[in-house]
């Protein structure tokens, strides 16, 4: 999902009349821009989500979770095709994948 830039959706403009101005150093602004970019959000959307406590997920985290889920699916395929020959190893690895997904801690928004 590419960052949403430009004009707000219809109806948002009327609701967002209050404004907050904050001065940042160049380094702070660059850090903020990088964090917003990695989350696929504009700086305004990123700051708004952080301020009101909504989750912000980096694209990298989502890609990692998708890859972990894909690997889990492949493990299930190996389990089925081997008729359970690697049952203990498959179980342990799937549990490790589930734990890794939990550690990343992204919930669908």
CSV table of C-alpha atoms in Angstrom, one decimal:
chain,number,residue,atom,x,y,z
A,1,UNK,CA,0.0,0.0,0.0
A,2,UNK,CA,1.5,3.3,-1.1
A,3,UNK,CA,1.4,6.2,1.2
A,4,UNK,CA,-1.7,8.3,0.7
A,5,UNK,CA,-0.7,11.7,-0.4
A,6,UNK,CA,-2.5,14.7,-1.6
A,7,UNK,CA,-6.0,15.8,-0.8
A,8,UNK,CA,-7.9,14.2,2.1
A,9,UNK,CA,-10.9,12.0,1.4
A,10,UNK,CA,-14.2,13.7,1.1
A,11,UNK,CA,-15.5,14.6,4.6
A,12,UNK,CA,-12.1,14.4,6.3
A,13,UNK,CA,-11.2,18.0,5.5
A,14,UNK,CA,-14.2,19.4,7.4
A,15,UNK,CA,-13.5,17.2,10.4
A,16,UNK,CA,-9.9,18.2,10.7
A,17,UNK,CA,-9.8,21.9,11.5
A,18,UNK,CA,-7.5,22.0,14.5
A,19,UNK,CA,-3.9,22.3,13.8
A,20,UNK,CA,-0.7,21.6,15.9
A,21,UNK,CA,2.6,23.1,14.9
A,22,UNK,CA,5.8,21.5,16.2
A,23,UNK,CA,9.3,22.6,15.5
A,24,UNK,CA,11.8,19.8,14.9
A,25,UNK,CA,15.5,19.6,14.1
A,26,UNK,CA,16.4,18.4,10.7
A,27,UNK,CA,17.5,15.1,12.1
A,28,UNK,CA,14.2,14.7,14.0
A,29,UNK,CA,12.2,15.5,10.8
A,30,UNK,CA,14.2,13.0,8.8
A,31,UNK,CA,13.6,10.3,11.4
A,32,UNK,CA,9.9,11.1,11.4
A,33,UNK,CA,9.7,11.0,7.6
A,34,UNK,CA,11.5,7.6,7.5
A,35,UNK,CA,9.2,6.1,10.1
A,36,UNK,CA,6.2,7.4,8.2
A,37,UNK,CA,7.5,6.1,4.9
A,38,UNK,CA,8.3,2.7,6.4
A,39,UNK,CA,4.7,2.5,7.6
A,40,UNK,CA,3.4,3.6,4.2
A,41,UNK,CA,1.8,6.7,5.6
A,42,UNK,CA,2.1,10.5,5.2
A,43,UNK,CA,3.8,12.3,8.0
A,44,UNK,CA,0.4,13.7,9.1
A,45,UNK,CA,-1.3,10.3,9.1
A,46,UNK,CA,1.6,8.8,11.0
A,47,UNK,CA,1.7,11.4,13.7
A,48,UNK,CA,-2.1,11.4,14.0
A,49,UNK,CA,-2.1,7.6,14.5
A,50,UNK,CA,0.7,7.8,17.1
A,51,UNK,CA,-0.9,10.6,19.0
A,52,UNK,CA,-4.3,9.0,19.3
A,53,UNK,CA,-2.9,5.5,20.0
A,54,UNK,CA,-3.8,3.7,16.8
A,55,UNK,CA,-1.4,0.9,15.8
A,56,UNK,CA,1.2,1.7,13.2
A,57,UNK,CA,2.7,-1.3,11.3
A,58,UNK,CA,5.8,-1.0,9.1
A,59,UNK,CA,5.5,-2.6,5.7
A,60,UNK,CA,8.6,-4.6,6.6
A,61,UNK,CA,6.7,-6.2,9.5
A,62,UNK,CA,3.8,-7.1,7.3
A,63,UNK,CA,6.1,-8.6,4.7
A,64,UNK,CA,7.8,-10.6,7.4
A,65,UNK,CA,4.5,-12.0,8.7
A,66,UNK,CA,3.4,-12.9,5.2
A,67,UNK,CA,6.6,-14.8,4.7
A,68,UNK,CA,6.4,-16.6,8.0
A,69,UNK,CA,2.8,-17.6,7.2
A,70,UNK,CA,4.0,-18.9,3.8
A,71,UNK,CA,6.7,-20.9,5.4
A,72,UNK,CA,4.1,-22.4,7.8
A,73,UNK,CA,2.0,-23.4,4.9
A,74,UNK,CA,5.0,-25.1,3.2
A,75,UNK,CA,5.7,-27.0,6.5
A,76,UNK,CA,2.1,-28.3,6.5
A,77,UNK,CA,2.6,-29.4,2.9
A,78,UNK,CA,5.8,-31.3,3.9
A,79,UNK,CA,4.0,-32.9,6.8
A,80,UNK,CA,1.2,-34.1,4.6
A,81,UNK,CA,3.4,-35.4,1.8
A,82,UNK,CA,5.7,-37.2,4.2
A,83,UNK,CA,2.7,-38.7,6.0
A,84,UNK,CA,3.9,-37.3,9.3
A,85,UNK,CA,7.5,-38.6,9.1
A,86,UNK,CA,8.8,-35.4,10.6
A,87,UNK,CA,5.9,-34.8,13.0
A,88,UNK,CA,7.9,-33.6,16.0
A,89,UNK,CA,10.2,-31.3,13.9
A,90,UNK,CA,7.2,-29.9,12.0
A,91,UNK,CA,5.3,-29.2,15.2
A,92,UNK,CA,8.3,-27.5,16.8
A,93,UNK,CA,9.0,-25.4,13.7
A,94,UNK,CA,5.3,-24.3,13.3
A,95,UNK,CA,5.2,-23.3,17.0
A,96,UNK,CA,8.4,-21.3,16.5
A,97,UNK,CA,6.8,-19.6,13.5
A,98,UNK,CA,3.7,-18.8,15.5
A,99,UNK,CA,5.9,-17.3,18.3
A,100,UNK,CA,7.8,-15.2,15.8
A,101,UNK,CA,4.5,-13.8,14.4
A,102,UNK,CA,3.4,-13.0,18.0
A,103,UNK,CA,6.7,-11.2,18.7
A,104,UNK,CA,6.4,-9.0,15.7
A,105,UNK,CA,3.0,-8.2,17.2
A,106,UNK,CA,1.0,-6.8,14.2
A,107,UNK,CA,-2.7,-7.1,14.3
A,108,UNK,CA,-4.8,-6.5,11.2
A,109,UNK,CA,-6.2,-3.0,11.1
